[in-house]
One Martini backbone bead per residue (centre of mass of N, CA, C, O) as a GRO file, in nm:
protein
  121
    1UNK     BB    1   0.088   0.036   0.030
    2UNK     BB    2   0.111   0.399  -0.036
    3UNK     BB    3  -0.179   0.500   0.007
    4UNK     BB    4  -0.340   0.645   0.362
    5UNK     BB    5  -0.660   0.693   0.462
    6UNK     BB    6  -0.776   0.882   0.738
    7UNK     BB    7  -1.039   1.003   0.964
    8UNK     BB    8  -1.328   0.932   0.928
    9UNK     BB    9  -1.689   1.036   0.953
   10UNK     BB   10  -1.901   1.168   1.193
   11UNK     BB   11  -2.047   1.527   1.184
   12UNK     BB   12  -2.179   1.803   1.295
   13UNK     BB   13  -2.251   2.110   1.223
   14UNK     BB   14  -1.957   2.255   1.329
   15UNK     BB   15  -1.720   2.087   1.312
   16UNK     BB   16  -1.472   1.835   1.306
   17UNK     BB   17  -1.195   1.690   1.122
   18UNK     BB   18  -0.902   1.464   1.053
   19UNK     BB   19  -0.707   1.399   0.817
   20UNK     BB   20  -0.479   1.113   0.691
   21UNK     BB   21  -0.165   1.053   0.475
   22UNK     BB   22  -0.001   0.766   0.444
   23UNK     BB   23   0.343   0.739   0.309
   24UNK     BB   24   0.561   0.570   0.141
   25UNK     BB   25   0.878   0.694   0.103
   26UNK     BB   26   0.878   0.669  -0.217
   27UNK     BB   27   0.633   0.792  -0.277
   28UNK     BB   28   0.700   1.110  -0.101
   29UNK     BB   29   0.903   1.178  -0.289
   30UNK     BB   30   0.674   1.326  -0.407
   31UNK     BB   31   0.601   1.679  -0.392
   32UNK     BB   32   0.281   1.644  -0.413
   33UNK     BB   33  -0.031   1.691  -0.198
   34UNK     BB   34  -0.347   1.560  -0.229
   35UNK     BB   35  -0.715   1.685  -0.236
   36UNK     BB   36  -0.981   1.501  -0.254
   37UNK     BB   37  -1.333   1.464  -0.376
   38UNK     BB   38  -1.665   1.261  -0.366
   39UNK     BB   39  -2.023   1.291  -0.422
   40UNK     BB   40  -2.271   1.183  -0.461
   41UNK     BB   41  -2.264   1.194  -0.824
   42UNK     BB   42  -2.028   1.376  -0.870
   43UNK     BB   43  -1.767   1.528  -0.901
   44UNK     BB   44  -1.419   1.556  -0.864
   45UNK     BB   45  -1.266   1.715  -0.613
   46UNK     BB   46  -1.057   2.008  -0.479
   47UNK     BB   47  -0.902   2.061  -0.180
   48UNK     BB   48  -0.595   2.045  -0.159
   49UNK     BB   49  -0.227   2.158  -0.120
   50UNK     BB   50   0.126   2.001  -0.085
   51UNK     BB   51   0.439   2.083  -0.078
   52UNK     BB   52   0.691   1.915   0.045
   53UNK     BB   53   0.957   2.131   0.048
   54UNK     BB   54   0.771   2.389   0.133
   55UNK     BB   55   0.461   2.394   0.207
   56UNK     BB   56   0.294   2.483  -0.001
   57UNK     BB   57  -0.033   2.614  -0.060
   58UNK     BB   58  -0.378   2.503  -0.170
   59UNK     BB   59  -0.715   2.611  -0.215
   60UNK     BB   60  -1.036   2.611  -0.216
   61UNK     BB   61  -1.275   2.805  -0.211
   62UNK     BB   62  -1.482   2.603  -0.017
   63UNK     BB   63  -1.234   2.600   0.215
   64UNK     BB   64  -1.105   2.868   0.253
   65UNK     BB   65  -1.108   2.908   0.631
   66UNK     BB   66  -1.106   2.605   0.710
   67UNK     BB   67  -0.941   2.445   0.640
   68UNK     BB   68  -0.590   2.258   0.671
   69UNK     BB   69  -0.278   2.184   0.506
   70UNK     BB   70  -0.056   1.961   0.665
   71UNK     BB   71   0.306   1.831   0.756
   72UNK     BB   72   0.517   1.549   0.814
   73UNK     BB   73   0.763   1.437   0.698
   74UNK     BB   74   0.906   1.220   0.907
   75UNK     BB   75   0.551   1.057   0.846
   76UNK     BB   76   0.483   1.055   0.588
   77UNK     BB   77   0.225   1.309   0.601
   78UNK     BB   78  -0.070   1.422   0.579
   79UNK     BB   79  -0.303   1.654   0.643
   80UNK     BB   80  -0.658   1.745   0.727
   81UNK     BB   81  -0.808   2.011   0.847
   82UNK     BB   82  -1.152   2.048   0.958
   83UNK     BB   83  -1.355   2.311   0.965
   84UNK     BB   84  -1.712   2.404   0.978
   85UNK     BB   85  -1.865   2.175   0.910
   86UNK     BB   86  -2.086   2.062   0.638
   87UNK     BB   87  -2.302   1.890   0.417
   88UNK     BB   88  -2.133   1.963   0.147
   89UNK     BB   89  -1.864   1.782   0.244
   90UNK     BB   90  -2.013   1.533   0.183
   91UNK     BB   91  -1.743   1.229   0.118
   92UNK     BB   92  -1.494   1.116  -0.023
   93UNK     BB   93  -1.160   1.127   0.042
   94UNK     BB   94  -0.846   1.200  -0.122
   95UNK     BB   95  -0.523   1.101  -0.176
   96UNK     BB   96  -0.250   1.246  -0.382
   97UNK     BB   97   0.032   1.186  -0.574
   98UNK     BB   98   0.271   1.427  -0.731
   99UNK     BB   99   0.459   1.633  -0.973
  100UNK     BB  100   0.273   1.876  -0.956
  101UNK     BB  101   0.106   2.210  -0.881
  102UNK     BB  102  -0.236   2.086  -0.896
  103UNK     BB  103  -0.583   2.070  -0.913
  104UNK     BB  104  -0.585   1.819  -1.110
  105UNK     BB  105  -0.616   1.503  -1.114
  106UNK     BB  106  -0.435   1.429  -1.359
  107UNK     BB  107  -0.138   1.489  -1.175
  108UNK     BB  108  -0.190   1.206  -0.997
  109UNK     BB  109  -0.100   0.900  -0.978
  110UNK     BB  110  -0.129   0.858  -0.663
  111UNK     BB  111  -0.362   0.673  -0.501
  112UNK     BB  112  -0.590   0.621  -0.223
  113UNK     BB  113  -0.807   0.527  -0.017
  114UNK     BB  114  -1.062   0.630   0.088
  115UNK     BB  115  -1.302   0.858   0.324
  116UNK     BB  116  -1.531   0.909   0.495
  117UNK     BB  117  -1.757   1.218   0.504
  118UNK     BB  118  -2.030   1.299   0.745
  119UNK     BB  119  -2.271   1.604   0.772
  120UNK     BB  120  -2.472   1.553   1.043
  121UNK     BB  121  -2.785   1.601   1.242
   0.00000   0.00000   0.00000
């Protein structure tokens, strides 16, 4: 396994939740790691993204203001902490690794299994 996402969840509006993406070290050697989602029906949306060496962030203006994505080199993770959470925001989300600093789902070639966030009252 390459990557794997954890720490979806249900939480009610108004909520918070960490999702954490970890990476194998070979695999995190590639530069930029994003974050997309996709709720039923709809299309994958890109949700946030962090280049590696630099730090650099890039979000949807969606989630701009609430969202905040950071790593850990160390722990070859990467973070989305996700504050006043929305139902709007319910999704499978999903992290990805690429090597250009892209929004476009097409940048990234390896894929992690998602996790589920719920946001209901």
């Amino acid at each position: 396994v390459q990557l794997q996402a954890s720490g979806g969840g249900m939480v009610q509006p108004g909520g918070s939740l960490t999702l954490s993406c970890a990476a194998s070290w070979r695999t995190y050697s590639n530069s930029v790691i994003g974050w997309f989602r996709q709720a039923p029906g709809k299309e994958r949306e890109f949700v946030a993204l962090i280049r590696r060496s630099s730090g650099t962030t890039y979000y949807a203006d969606s989630v701009k203001g609430r969202f905040v994505i950071s790593k850990d080199n160390a722990k070859s993770t990467v973070y989305l902490q996700m504050n006043n959470l929305a139902p709007d925001d319910t999704a499978v989300y999903s992290c990805a690794i690429g090597s250009t600093f892209s929004s476009s789902a097409s940048a990234y070639g390896t894929w992690g299994q998602g996790t589920q966030v719920t946001v209901s009252s």
